[in-house]
Coordinates of C-alpha atoms and ligand atoms in Angstrom, one line a residue:
M197 CA -40.7 -8.1 -44.9
Q198 CA -38.6 -11.3 -45.1
Q199 CA -38.6 -11.2 -48.9
W200 CA -37.4 -7.6 -48.9
S201 CA -34.6 -8.4 -46.5
L202 CA -33.5 -11.5 -48.5
Q203 CA -33.3 -9.3 -51.6
Q204 CA -31.3 -6.7 -49.9
K205 CA -28.9 -9.2 -48.4
A206 CA -28.5 -10.9 -51.8
A207 CA -27.5 -7.5 -53.1
G208 CA -24.8 -7.4 -50.4
R209 CA -26.4 -4.8 -48.1
R210 CA -26.1 -5.2 -44.3
I211 CA -29.3 -4.8 -42.3
A212 CA -29.3 -3.2 -38.9
F213 CA -32.4 -3.9 -36.7
V214 CA -34.0 -2.2 -33.7
P215 CA -36.9 -4.2 -32.3
T216 CA -39.3 -2.2 -30.1
M217 CA -42.8 -2.1 -28.8
G218 CA -43.2 1.5 -30.1
F219 CA -44.0 4.7 -28.2
L220 CA -40.5 5.7 -29.1
H221 CA -38.3 7.8 -26.7
E222 CA -34.7 9.0 -26.7
G223 CA -33.6 5.5 -25.6
H224 CA -35.0 4.0 -28.7
L225 CA -33.6 6.9 -30.8
S226 CA -30.1 6.1 -29.4
L227 CA -30.5 2.5 -30.7
L228 CA -31.7 3.8 -34.1
D229 CA -28.8 6.2 -34.2
E230 CA -26.3 3.4 -33.6
G231 CA -28.2 1.2 -36.1
R232 CA -27.9 3.8 -38.8
K233 CA -24.1 3.9 -38.4
N234 CA -23.7 0.1 -38.4
G235 CA -25.7 -1.0 -41.4
D236 CA -26.6 -0.1 -45.0
L237 CA -30.3 -0.4 -44.2
L238 CA -32.1 0.3 -40.9
V239 CA -35.2 -1.6 -39.9
L240 CA -37.4 -0.8 -36.9
S241 CA -40.1 -3.1 -35.7
I242 CA -43.0 -1.9 -33.6
F243 CA -45.0 -4.7 -32.1
V244 CA -46.6 -4.8 -28.7
N245 CA -46.1 -8.4 -28.1
P246 CA -49.0 -10.0 -26.2
A247 CA -47.0 -13.1 -25.5
Q248 CA -44.7 -11.3 -23.1
F249 CA -47.4 -9.8 -20.9
G250 CA -48.9 -11.8 -18.0
V251 CA -52.5 -11.9 -16.9
G252 CA -53.4 -8.6 -15.2
E253 CA -50.4 -6.8 -16.8
D254 CA -50.6 -3.7 -19.0
Y255 CA -50.9 -5.2 -22.5
E256 CA -54.2 -3.3 -23.3
D257 CA -53.0 -0.1 -21.7
Y258 CA -49.4 -0.2 -23.1
P259 CA -49.0 3.2 -24.8
R260 CA -49.2 3.2 -28.6
D261 CA -48.7 6.0 -31.1
L262 CA -47.8 4.7 -34.5
A263 CA -48.2 8.1 -36.2
A264 CA -45.7 9.8 -33.8
D265 CA -43.4 6.8 -34.0
G266 CA -43.5 7.0 -37.9
A267 CA -42.4 10.7 -37.8
L268 CA -39.6 10.0 -35.3
A269 CA -38.4 6.9 -37.3
E270 CA -38.3 9.0 -40.5
Q271 CA -36.1 11.6 -38.8
A272 CA -33.9 8.8 -37.4
G273 CA -33.3 7.6 -41.0
V274 CA -35.2 4.3 -40.7
D275 CA -35.6 2.6 -44.0
V276 CA -38.4 0.2 -43.1
I277 CA -40.9 0.0 -40.2
F278 CA -42.2 -3.5 -39.7
A279 CA -45.4 -3.3 -37.6
P280 CA -47.3 -6.6 -37.8
T281 CA -50.5 -7.3 -36.1
A282 CA -50.8 -9.9 -33.3
A283 CA -52.8 -12.2 -35.7
Q284 CA -50.0 -12.1 -38.2
M285 CA -47.3 -12.9 -35.6
Y286 CA -49.4 -15.6 -33.8
P287 CA -51.8 -17.0 -36.4
R288 CA -54.3 -19.7 -35.5
G289 CA -52.4 -22.9 -34.8
F290 CA -49.2 -21.2 -33.6
A291 CA -47.5 -23.7 -31.3
T292 CA -43.7 -23.2 -31.3
W293 CA -42.0 -21.4 -28.5
V294 CA -38.4 -20.4 -27.8
D295 CA -37.6 -20.9 -24.1
V296 CA -34.2 -20.0 -22.6
E297 CA -33.7 -21.8 -19.3
R298 CA -32.0 -21.0 -16.0
I299 CA -31.1 -17.3 -16.5
T300 CA -34.8 -16.6 -16.9
D301 CA -35.7 -18.1 -13.5
M302 CA -34.6 -15.1 -11.4
L303 CA -35.2 -11.4 -11.2
C304 CA -37.9 -10.3 -13.8
G305 CA -38.3 -14.0 -14.7
A306 CA -39.4 -14.8 -11.2
S307 CA -41.8 -11.9 -10.9
R308 CA -43.2 -12.3 -14.4
P309 CA -43.6 -16.0 -15.2
G310 CA -43.6 -16.7 -18.9
H311 CA -42.4 -13.1 -19.8
F312 CA -39.1 -14.2 -21.2
R313 CA -40.6 -17.1 -23.2
G314 CA -42.7 -14.4 -24.9
V315 CA -39.7 -12.2 -25.5
T316 CA -37.4 -14.8 -26.9
T317 CA -40.2 -16.3 -29.1
V318 CA -41.0 -13.0 -30.6
V319 CA -37.4 -11.9 -31.0
A320 CA -36.5 -15.2 -32.7
K321 CA -39.5 -14.7 -35.0
L322 CA -38.4 -11.1 -35.7
F323 CA -34.9 -12.2 -36.5
N324 CA -36.2 -14.8 -38.9
I325 CA -38.4 -12.3 -40.6
V326 CA -36.1 -9.3 -40.7
Q327 CA -32.9 -11.3 -41.2
P328 CA -30.6 -8.6 -39.6
D329 CA -26.9 -8.7 -39.5
I330 CA -26.8 -6.7 -36.3
A331 CA -29.5 -5.9 -33.7
F332 CA -29.6 -3.3 -30.9
F333 CA -31.1 -3.5 -27.5
G334 CA -31.0 -1.2 -24.4
N335 CA -29.1 -2.1 -21.3
K336 CA -32.0 -1.0 -19.1
D337 CA -33.6 -4.4 -19.8
F338 CA -30.4 -6.0 -18.5
Q339 CA -31.8 -9.5 -18.1
Q340 CA -33.6 -9.4 -21.4
L341 CA -30.3 -8.6 -23.1
A342 CA -28.5 -11.4 -21.3
V343 CA -31.3 -13.8 -22.3
I344 CA -31.3 -12.7 -25.9
R345 CA -27.5 -13.1 -26.1
R346 CA -27.9 -16.6 -24.7
M347 CA -30.5 -17.5 -27.2
V348 CA -28.4 -16.2 -30.1
V349 CA -25.4 -18.2 -29.0
D350 CA -27.4 -21.4 -28.2
Q351 CA -29.3 -21.3 -31.4
N352 CA -26.4 -20.3 -33.7
M353 CA -28.3 -17.3 -35.0
P354 CA -26.1 -15.5 -37.5
L355 CA -26.2 -11.9 -36.2
K356 CA -24.4 -9.6 -33.8
I357 CA -26.2 -8.4 -30.7
V358 CA -25.2 -4.9 -29.4
G359 CA -26.3 -3.5 -26.0
L360 CA -26.3 0.2 -25.5
S361 CA -26.2 2.4 -22.4
I362 CA -29.3 3.4 -20.5
V363 CA -30.6 6.8 -21.6
R364 CA -31.8 8.9 -18.7
E365 CA -33.9 12.1 -18.1
A366 CA -31.8 15.1 -17.0
D367 CA -32.8 14.3 -13.4
G368 CA -31.7 10.6 -13.7
L369 CA -34.9 8.7 -14.3
A370 CA -34.2 5.9 -16.8
L371 CA -36.3 6.4 -19.9
S372 CA -39.2 4.0 -20.4
S373 CA -42.4 4.1 -22.3
R374 CA -44.1 3.2 -19.0
N375 CA -42.9 6.5 -17.4
T376 CA -46.0 8.0 -19.0
Y377 CA -48.2 6.1 -16.4
L378 CA -46.5 7.9 -13.5
T379 CA -48.4 10.6 -11.5
V380 CA -46.3 13.7 -10.7
E381 CA -45.8 12.4 -7.1
Q382 CA -44.7 8.9 -8.3
R383 CA -42.4 10.5 -10.9
M384 CA -40.7 12.4 -8.1
Q385 CA -40.4 9.4 -5.8
A386 CA -39.1 7.3 -8.7
L387 CA -36.0 9.4 -8.8
S388 CA -34.8 7.5 -5.7
L389 CA -34.1 4.5 -8.1
S390 CA -31.3 6.2 -10.0
H391 CA -30.3 8.1 -6.9
S392 CA -29.9 4.9 -4.8
L393 CA -27.9 3.3 -7.6
A394 CA -25.5 6.3 -7.6
V395 CA -25.2 5.9 -3.8
A396 CA -24.4 2.2 -4.1
R397 CA -21.7 3.0 -6.7
Q398 CA -20.3 5.6 -4.3
L399 CA -20.2 3.1 -1.4
V400 CA -18.3 0.7 -3.7
A401 CA -16.0 3.5 -4.8
D402 CA -15.3 4.2 -1.1
G403 CA -14.3 0.5 -0.6
A404 CA -17.5 -1.4 0.3
R405 CA -17.5 -5.0 -1.0
D406 CA -20.1 -6.8 1.1
A407 CA -23.4 -6.9 -0.8
A408 CA -25.7 -6.9 2.2
P409 CA -25.0 -3.4 3.6
I410 CA -25.0 -1.9 0.1
L411 CA -28.4 -3.5 -0.6
K412 CA -29.7 -2.3 2.8
E413 CA -28.7 1.3 2.0
V414 CA -30.5 1.1 -1.4
R415 CA -33.6 -0.5 0.2
D416 CA -33.8 2.2 2.9
L417 CA -33.5 5.0 0.3
I418 CA -36.3 3.6 -1.8
E419 CA -38.6 2.5 1.0
A420 CA -38.5 6.0 2.5
H421 CA -41.0 6.8 -0.3
P422 CA -44.6 5.7 0.4
E423 CA -45.7 5.1 -3.2
L424 CA -42.7 2.8 -3.9
R425 CA -42.7 -0.9 -3.3
I426 CA -39.6 -3.0 -4.1
D427 CA -40.2 -6.0 -6.3
Y428 CA -36.6 -7.2 -6.3
L429 CA -33.2 -5.7 -5.4
Q430 CA -30.1 -7.8 -6.1
I431 CA -26.4 -7.7 -6.9
C432 CA -25.8 -10.3 -9.6
H433 CA -23.0 -11.5 -11.9
Q434 CA -23.4 -9.8 -15.2
F435 CA -23.4 -13.1 -17.3
S436 CA -24.8 -15.8 -15.0
L437 CA -27.2 -13.4 -13.2
Q438 CA -26.4 -15.4 -10.1
E439 CA -26.7 -13.4 -6.9
Q440 CA -23.4 -12.3 -5.4
T441 CA -22.6 -11.7 -1.7
Q442 CA -19.3 -9.9 -2.6
V443 CA -19.0 -7.1 -5.2
D444 CA -16.5 -7.5 -8.0
A445 CA -15.9 -6.1 -11.5
D446 CA -18.7 -8.3 -12.9
S447 CA -21.3 -7.1 -10.3
V448 CA -24.5 -5.4 -11.5
L449 CA -27.0 -4.0 -9.1
L450 CA -30.5 -4.7 -10.5
L451 CA -33.8 -3.5 -9.2
A452 CA -37.5 -3.5 -10.0
V453 CA -39.8 -1.2 -8.1
F454 CA -43.5 -0.6 -8.3
A455 CA -44.5 3.1 -8.3
G456 CA -48.2 2.6 -7.7
K457 CA -49.2 0.1 -10.3
T458 CA -46.3 0.9 -12.6
R459 CA -43.3 -1.4 -12.5
L460 CA -40.0 0.3 -13.2
I461 CA -36.6 -1.3 -13.6
D462 CA -33.1 0.1 -13.5
N463 CA -29.5 -1.2 -13.0
C464 CA -25.9 -0.2 -13.0
F465 CA -22.5 -1.8 -12.8
L466 CA -20.9 -1.3 -9.4
I467 CA -17.3 -1.0 -10.5
Ligands
LIG699 O1 -37.6 -4.4 -25.1 C1 -38.7 -4.5 -25.8 O2 -39.2 -3.4 -26.2 C2 -39.3 -5.8 -26.1 O3 -39.2 -6.7 -25.0 C3 -38.8 -6.4 -27.4 C4 -37.3 -6.8 -27.3 C5 -39.1 -5.5 -28.6 C6 -39.6 -7.7 -27.7 O4 -40.9 -7.5 -27.8

């Protein structure tokens, strides 16, 4: 993969890159679409990265369908799919980790210790292998995107990072490969995530600025559903991810909620 990329770049071609864990959905396709418009060549990686799953998480169960992904990638105009094995990415003796500090301490980082170290390590490796000029990530994983941007700046990595809007089902549920785990009942109750975000935005549009009553409203809407359990619910500054007590133009409402055993995340800007 690296050799191919270096040859293409030597010939003056720009490489656009979309890293994924596969089981592609419309959200991934929107990244590929943008990638195709922004590079001469489009590379898709598919790798369910064991290093970003904690003990007892869903690494084994994570949905995989390389054949379907291949067909979708072809339709999306992908030039190369890079789909390494775990043994290729983490061979015997592997000992070098990339660890972004501070902005990984809160939110998903607090709930999933070690998760972001796994993400940044694999993304740094993928960047070294694929040598992209530009890479695309979804805004649904808001903290992941902030952490990757931090890593790229801190490590002087020579590429541009682009974050794209969350793609939702017609009824509002944010697309995720993990939605496939949901029962019909959980799927219905999970609509309260996007619904409560919309309510929060409306409260702010109506003039609310104190975070506490906005968060209480969102909490009440979600907790009205017996299958849902809030992991975190916070209003944070978009760059520092520090919690805010007053809403401003940099405020993002971020939430993670368990629907049964499935952990869903969603977020929105409030202004
Ligand atoms: O967002 C994902 O799918 C993964 O975290 C990523 C960025 C491909 C790293 O494994």
